[in-house]
Coordinates of C-alpha atoms and ligand atoms in Angstrom, one line a residue:
X1 CA -22.9 11.9 -17.2
X2 CA -20.8 14.6 -18.7
X3 CA -20.9 15.2 -22.3
X4 CA -17.6 14.6 -23.8
X5 CA -15.7 17.9 -24.5
X6 CA -12.7 17.3 -27.0
X7 CA -10.6 19.4 -25.1
X8 CA -7.4 17.7 -25.5
X9 CA -5.7 18.5 -28.6
X10 CA -5.7 14.8 -29.7
X11 CA -7.5 11.7 -28.9
X12 CA -5.3 9.0 -27.3
X13 CA -5.3 5.6 -29.3
X14 CA -2.8 4.1 -26.8
X15 CA -4.0 1.1 -24.4
X16 CA -3.4 3.3 -21.3
X17 CA -2.9 5.8 -20.4
X18 CA -6.0 6.3 -22.6
X19 CA -8.6 9.1 -23.3
X20 CA -10.9 9.5 -20.7
X21 CA -14.0 11.5 -20.2
X22 CA -14.5 15.0 -19.1
X23 CA -16.4 13.8 -15.9
X24 CA -13.2 11.6 -14.9
X25 CA -10.7 14.4 -15.2
X26 CA -13.2 17.1 -13.9
X27 CA -13.4 14.3 -10.5
X28 CA -9.9 15.4 -9.8
X29 CA -10.6 18.8 -9.3
X30 CA -10.9 18.7 -5.4
X31 CA -8.6 17.4 -2.7
X32 CA -9.4 14.6 -0.2
X33 CA -8.2 13.6 3.2
X34 CA -6.6 10.2 3.5
X35 CA -7.7 9.3 6.8
X36 CA -11.3 11.0 6.8
X37 CA -14.4 8.4 6.2
X38 CA -15.6 10.5 3.3
X39 CA -12.5 9.2 1.2
X40 CA -12.0 5.7 3.3
X41 CA -15.3 4.4 3.4
X42 CA -17.2 6.7 0.8
X43 CA -14.6 6.3 -2.0
X44 CA -11.9 3.4 -1.5
X45 CA -14.2 0.6 0.1
X46 CA -17.0 1.3 -2.4
X47 CA -14.5 0.8 -5.2
X48 CA -13.0 -2.5 -3.7
X49 CA -16.6 -3.7 -3.4
X50 CA -17.3 -2.7 -7.3
X51 CA -14.2 -3.9 -8.3
X52 CA -14.9 -7.7 -6.9
X53 CA -18.4 -7.3 -8.3
X54 CA -17.1 -6.6 -11.5
X55 CA -14.7 -9.7 -11.2
X56 CA -16.9 -12.4 -10.3
X57 CA -20.4 -13.6 -9.0
X58 CA -18.7 -15.2 -5.9
X59 CA -18.3 -11.6 -4.1
X60 CA -17.5 -13.5 -0.6
X61 CA -14.6 -15.1 -1.8
X62 CA -12.8 -12.7 -3.3
X63 CA -11.0 -9.5 -2.0
X64 CA -9.6 -6.1 -4.0
X65 CA -6.4 -5.0 -3.0
X66 CA -5.2 -1.2 -4.3
X67 CA -1.9 -0.5 -4.8
X68 CA 0.2 2.5 -5.8
X69 CA 2.2 2.8 -8.9
X70 CA 1.6 1.4 -12.4
X71 CA 0.3 -2.1 -13.4
X72 CA 3.6 -3.6 -13.3
X73 CA 4.1 -2.8 -9.8
X74 CA 0.8 -4.8 -8.7
X75 CA 2.2 -7.9 -10.9
X76 CA 5.4 -7.4 -9.0
X77 CA 3.6 -7.4 -5.7
X78 CA 1.7 -10.6 -6.7
X79 CA 4.1 -12.3 -7.6
X80 CA 6.6 -11.3 -5.0
X81 CA 3.8 -11.8 -2.3
X82 CA 1.9 -15.0 -3.6
X83 CA 4.8 -17.3 -4.4
X84 CA 6.7 -18.8 -1.3
X85 CA 9.9 -19.1 -0.6
X86 CA 9.8 -23.0 -1.5
X87 CA 7.4 -22.4 -4.5
X88 CA 8.0 -22.5 -8.3
X89 CA 6.5 -20.1 -10.7
X90 CA 5.6 -21.1 -14.6
X91 CA 5.2 -18.1 -16.7
X92 CA 3.3 -18.7 -20.0
X93 CA 4.8 -16.1 -22.3
X94 CA 4.2 -14.6 -25.8
X95 CA 5.0 -11.2 -25.3
X96 CA 6.6 -8.4 -23.5
X97 CA 4.2 -8.7 -20.5
X98 CA 4.9 -12.3 -20.2
X99 CA 8.4 -11.8 -20.7
X100 CA 8.3 -9.0 -17.8
X101 CA 6.9 -11.2 -15.3
X102 CA 9.7 -14.0 -15.8
X103 CA 12.0 -11.0 -15.2
X104 CA 10.2 -10.0 -12.0
X105 CA 10.7 -13.4 -10.8
X106 CA 14.4 -13.5 -11.8
X107 CA 15.0 -10.0 -9.9
X108 CA 13.1 -11.3 -7.2
X109 CA 15.1 -14.7 -6.8
X110 CA 11.8 -16.9 -7.4
X111 CA 12.3 -20.0 -8.9
X112 CA 10.7 -20.0 -12.2
X113 CA 10.4 -21.7 -16.0
X114 CA 8.9 -20.2 -18.7
X115 CA 6.4 -21.6 -21.7
X116 CA 7.6 -19.5 -24.8
X117 CA 5.3 -19.0 -27.7
X118 CA 6.1 -17.1 -30.5
X119 CA 4.2 -13.6 -30.3
X120 CA 1.7 -13.8 -33.1
X121 CA 0.6 -17.3 -31.7
X122 CA -1.5 -18.4 -28.7
X123 CA -0.4 -20.8 -25.9
X124 CA -1.8 -24.4 -26.0
X125 CA -3.6 -25.7 -23.1
X126 CA -2.5 -29.3 -24.0
X127 CA 1.6 -28.1 -23.6
X128 CA 0.5 -26.4 -20.3
X129 CA -1.2 -29.6 -19.0
X130 CA 2.2 -31.6 -20.0
X131 CA 4.8 -29.2 -18.4
X132 CA 2.6 -29.3 -15.6
X133 CA 3.1 -33.0 -15.3
X134 CA 6.6 -33.0 -16.0
X135 CA 7.6 -30.3 -13.4
X136 CA 5.9 -31.1 -10.3
X137 CA 7.9 -28.8 -8.3
X138 CA 5.8 -25.8 -10.1
X139 CA 3.0 -24.1 -7.9
X140 CA 2.0 -21.3 -9.2
X141 CA 1.1 -20.3 -13.1
X142 CA 1.0 -16.6 -14.4
X143 CA -0.4 -15.8 -17.5
X144 CA -1.2 -12.8 -19.7
X145 CA -4.9 -12.5 -20.8
X146 CA -4.6 -9.7 -23.9
X147 CA -0.7 -9.7 -24.6
X148 CA -1.0 -6.2 -25.3
X149 CA 2.3 -6.4 -27.1
X150 CA 0.4 -7.5 -30.1
X151 CA -3.4 -7.3 -29.2
X152 CA -3.4 -11.3 -28.8
X153 CA -6.1 -12.4 -26.9
X154 CA -4.8 -15.4 -25.1
X155 CA -7.4 -18.4 -24.2
X156 CA -8.1 -17.5 -20.8
X157 CA -10.7 -20.5 -20.3
X158 CA -8.6 -23.1 -21.7
X159 CA -5.8 -22.4 -19.9
X160 CA -7.3 -21.6 -16.7
X161 CA -9.0 -25.0 -16.8
X162 CA -5.8 -27.1 -17.1
X163 CA -3.9 -25.3 -14.4
X164 CA -6.6 -25.5 -12.0
X165 CA -7.2 -29.2 -13.0
X166 CA -3.5 -29.6 -11.8
X167 CA -4.0 -28.0 -8.7
X168 CA -1.7 -24.8 -9.1
X169 CA -2.6 -21.3 -8.0
X170 CA -3.5 -18.9 -11.2
X171 CA -2.3 -15.9 -11.4
X172 CA -3.7 -13.7 -14.4
X173 CA -2.4 -10.3 -15.8
X174 CA -5.7 -9.3 -17.1
X175 CA -4.6 -5.5 -17.2
X176 CA -5.8 -4.8 -20.4
X177 CA -9.0 -6.5 -20.9
X178 CA -10.4 -6.6 -17.3
X179 CA -13.8 -4.4 -17.4
X180 CA -13.6 -4.2 -21.1
X181 CA -14.1 -8.2 -21.7
X182 CA -16.4 -10.1 -20.0
X183 CA -15.1 -13.1 -17.6
X184 CA -15.9 -14.5 -14.1
X185 CA -12.5 -15.1 -12.3
X186 CA -14.5 -17.3 -9.7
X187 CA -15.8 -19.7 -12.4
X188 CA -12.3 -19.6 -14.1
X189 CA -10.7 -20.5 -10.8
X190 CA -8.6 -17.4 -10.9
X191 CA -6.5 -16.9 -7.9
X192 CA -5.0 -13.3 -8.7
X193 CA -6.2 -11.0 -11.2
X194 CA -4.3 -8.1 -12.0
X195 CA -5.2 -4.8 -13.7
X196 CA -5.1 -1.0 -13.4
X197 CA -7.0 2.0 -12.9
X198 CA -5.9 3.4 -16.3
X199 CA -6.9 0.4 -19.1
X200 CA -10.6 -0.6 -19.6
X201 CA -12.0 1.2 -16.4
X202 CA -10.9 4.3 -18.0
X203 CA -9.4 6.2 -15.2
X204 CA -6.2 8.2 -15.1
X205 CA -2.7 6.4 -14.3
X206 CA -1.5 6.3 -10.5
X207 CA -2.6 2.9 -9.0
X208 CA -3.4 -0.7 -10.2
X209 CA -5.1 -3.5 -8.5
X210 CA -5.5 -7.3 -7.6
X211 CA -8.7 -9.1 -7.0
X212 CA -7.6 -12.1 -5.3
X213 CA -9.1 -15.2 -3.8
X214 CA -9.3 -14.3 -0.1
X215 CA -8.0 -17.8 1.3
X216 CA -5.0 -17.4 -1.1
X217 CA -4.4 -13.9 0.2
X218 CA -4.4 -15.7 3.6
X219 CA -1.6 -17.6 2.5
X220 CA 0.6 -14.7 1.8
X221 CA 2.1 -13.3 5.0
X222 CA 5.8 -13.0 5.2
X223 CA 6.2 -14.0 1.7
X224 CA 7.0 -10.5 0.3
X225 CA 10.6 -10.0 -0.9
X226 CA 9.6 -5.9 -0.6
X227 CA 8.4 -3.7 2.1
X228 CA 6.1 -1.3 0.0
X229 CA 5.1 -4.4 -2.5
X230 CA 3.6 -6.8 0.2
X231 CA 0.2 -7.7 -1.0
X232 CA -0.6 -9.2 2.1
X233 CA 0.1 -6.0 4.5
X234 CA -1.4 -3.6 1.7
X235 CA -4.7 -5.9 2.1
X236 CA -4.8 -6.5 6.0
X237 CA -4.5 -2.3 6.2
X238 CA -6.9 -1.9 3.8
X239 CA -9.2 -4.5 4.8
X240 CA -9.8 -2.7 8.0
X241 CA -11.3 0.7 7.2
X242 CA -10.1 1.6 3.4
X243 CA -6.8 3.1 4.6
X244 CA -4.0 2.8 2.4
X245 CA -0.7 1.6 4.1
X246 CA 1.2 4.6 2.2
X247 CA 0.2 7.7 0.8
X248 CA -2.8 7.1 -1.4
X249 CA -3.1 8.8 -4.9
X250 CA -6.3 10.5 -3.7
X251 CA -7.5 12.3 -7.2
X252 CA -6.5 9.4 -8.8
X253 CA -8.8 7.0 -6.8
X254 CA -11.3 9.7 -6.8
X255 CA -11.3 9.7 -10.9
X256 CA -11.3 5.8 -10.6
X257 CA -14.7 6.2 -8.6
X258 CA -16.0 8.4 -11.3
X259 CA -14.9 6.3 -14.0
X260 CA -16.5 3.0 -12.5
X261 CA -19.9 5.0 -12.3
X262 CA -19.6 5.9 -16.0
X263 CA -19.0 2.4 -16.6
X264 CA -22.4 1.3 -14.9
X265 CA -23.8 4.2 -16.9
X266 CA -22.8 3.0 -20.2
X267 CA -24.3 -0.6 -19.3
X268 CA -21.4 -2.5 -17.4
X269 CA -18.8 -4.3 -19.1
X270 CA -21.3 -6.4 -21.9
X271 CA -21.9 -2.6 -23.3
X272 CA -18.3 -1.5 -23.1
X273 CA -17.1 -4.8 -24.7
X274 CA -19.7 -4.3 -27.7
X275 CA -18.1 -0.7 -28.2
X276 CA -14.8 -1.8 -28.0
X277 CA -15.7 -4.7 -30.5
X278 CA -17.6 -2.5 -32.8
X279 CA -14.5 0.1 -32.6
X280 CA -12.1 -2.6 -33.5
X281 CA -13.9 -4.2 -36.4
X282 CA -14.2 -0.8 -37.8
X283 CA -10.4 -0.2 -37.6
X284 CA -9.3 -3.4 -38.9
X285 CA -11.7 -3.2 -41.9
X286 CA -11.1 0.5 -42.6
X287 CA -7.1 -0.1 -42.3
X288 CA -7.4 -3.4 -44.3
X289 CA -9.2 -1.1 -47.2
X290 CA -6.1 1.2 -46.7
X291 CA -3.6 -1.5 -47.5
X292 CA -2.5 -2.4 -43.8
X293 CA -2.4 -6.0 -42.8
X294 CA -3.0 -6.9 -39.3
X295 CA -0.5 -9.1 -37.6
X296 CA -2.7 -11.2 -35.6
X297 CA -5.0 -13.6 -37.3
X298 CA -8.4 -12.8 -36.9
X299 CA -9.4 -15.6 -34.3
X300 CA -7.2 -14.4 -32.0
X301 CA -7.3 -10.7 -32.5
X302 CA -8.6 -8.9 -29.1
X303 CA -11.1 -5.9 -29.4
X304 CA -8.7 -3.8 -27.2
X305 CA -5.5 -3.0 -29.7
X306 CA -4.7 -3.8 -33.0
X307 CA -0.7 -4.3 -34.4
X308 CA -0.5 -3.6 -38.3
X309 CA 2.5 -4.3 -40.2
X310 CA 4.4 -1.9 -42.1
X311 CA 2.7 -1.5 -45.5
X312 CA 6.0 -1.2 -47.4
X313 CA 10.0 -1.1 -46.9
X314 CA 9.7 2.9 -47.4
X315 CA 6.8 3.4 -44.9
X316 CA 8.2 5.8 -42.3
X317 CA 6.7 5.2 -38.9
X318 CA 7.4 8.6 -37.3
X319 CA 6.7 10.8 -40.4
X320 CA 3.2 8.8 -40.4
X321 CA 2.9 9.4 -36.5
X322 CA 3.8 13.1 -36.5
X323 CA 1.0 13.7 -39.4
X324 CA -1.7 11.6 -38.0
X325 CA -1.1 13.4 -34.6
X326 CA -1.2 16.8 -36.4
X327 CA -4.6 15.8 -37.3
X328 CA -5.8 14.9 -33.7
X329 CA -4.7 11.3 -32.9
X330 CA -2.0 9.6 -31.4
X331 CA -0.9 6.2 -32.4
X332 CA 1.6 3.5 -30.6
X333 CA 4.7 2.1 -32.1
X334 CA 5.3 -1.8 -32.2
X335 CA 6.9 -3.5 -29.5
X336 CA 7.9 -6.7 -30.9
X337 CA 10.9 -8.2 -32.4
X338 CA 9.5 -10.5 -35.3
X339 CA 8.1 -7.9 -37.4
X340 CA 7.8 -4.1 -38.2
X341 CA 4.7 -3.1 -36.7
X342 CA 2.9 -0.2 -35.4
X343 CA -0.5 -0.4 -33.1
X344 CA -3.8 1.6 -32.7
X345 CA -5.5 1.3 -29.5
X346 CA -9.3 1.3 -29.4
X347 CA -10.2 1.3 -25.6
X348 CA -10.7 4.2 -23.7
X349 CA -13.2 7.1 -24.3
X350 CA -13.3 6.2 -27.9
X351 CA -16.4 5.9 -30.3
X352 CA -17.0 4.3 -33.4
X353 CA -17.4 8.1 -34.9
X354 CA -13.8 8.6 -33.7
X355 CA -12.3 5.3 -36.1
X356 CA -14.4 6.9 -38.6
X357 CA -12.5 10.2 -38.4
X358 CA -9.6 8.4 -37.8
X359 CA -9.8 6.4 -41.0
X360 CA -10.5 9.5 -43.0
X361 CA -7.1 10.8 -41.6
X362 CA -5.1 8.0 -42.4
X363 CA -6.4 7.8 -46.2
X364 CA -5.5 11.5 -46.3
X365 CA -2.0 10.8 -45.0
X366 CA -1.3 7.9 -47.3
X367 CA -2.9 9.9 -50.3
X368 CA -5.7 7.3 -50.8
X369 CA -8.3 9.4 -52.5
X370 CA -10.9 6.8 -53.1
X371 CA -11.5 5.7 -49.4
X372 CA -14.5 7.1 -48.0
Ligands
PLP1 C1 -0.2 -2.2 -19.4 C2 0.0 -3.5 -19.0 C3 0.8 -3.7 -18.3 C4 1.4 -2.9 -17.1 O1 2.2 -1.7 -17.5 P1 2.6 -0.7 -16.8 O2 3.3 0.1 -18.0 O3 3.4 -0.9 -15.7 O4 1.0 0.3 -16.3 C5 0.9 -4.8 -17.7 N1 0.4 -6.2 -18.4 C6 -0.2 -5.9 -19.6 C7 -1.0 -6.7 -20.5 C8 -0.6 -4.4 -20.3 O5 -1.4 -4.1 -20.8

């Protein structure tokens, strides 16, 4: 384990890319050969096994496929490869990432429908059950675990249960929760779980991955609407010897390997979830004392990122952002249409002491003299 050296000018309180450890950044300082077994066996295949083990206890039934690009590329590869020509996709949407999945289906010419819920509310499993009963043509259901748009945590277990009871294939965008919130993909019946290297794994951006049920992946041959975003072809090649179909982002992959070792050293996902939960609790509690109201009801608030309403009409986020940045923290603008918000992420190499320092900075910027 490396000791954290605060050599960055500020801490990123954005939900990916996020602040990484010095160890993760150092891991990128040498070059790797994409066809040598040091890399393919020693790094790639090991990462794939580790990812599956993080996702589920049913390790023999699942396989991890790594894919170049940001998280969206893997979501697009999954939707484009999993849904056959005669298939139909139901997207459960309460934010920008759900909306993006619907857009992907539209661009790829995949038959799709949507169950849309207001951004600050969670989808209702009974409604999903009804929609599936009403439209027997639906073959696949896609949903977002934590809608990073608002930080709302959707009820994954309840939604998965009705989708599986109806016999549909389940695609979960767990981009911002995988490795940060515990759940077992096999137990929940998730067929495709999509996440990326630069969120709760705390690696750097450059690739994402899909942890999929082998039996489902087997069905995906010839489905892809794209040459490079073909999950089946990527899986077939990678499963042979760990070689990526096209040039792999070697340094980024090596950083991910280091990040996974650091996750284990921290105590695994349970320990990381506890740290994130404590970060978020302190953040929300402190911000409320400073007069900021969280957008999302406490029941549904994730331990990942929190959206706060602007405190008043005169609040100037751009100015606030610059003042906080000058004091060492980068915040995140809002992304929703229904209210004026900004967001603060608490994932990454971020600890309770960082949140405490942030709150003092915000108190200073807001002129809250009695805050301590
Ligand atoms: C980050 C994220 C994505 C992927 O976004 P990219 O910009 O493509 O990395 C998708 N879904 C959710 C919920 C996310 O948080």
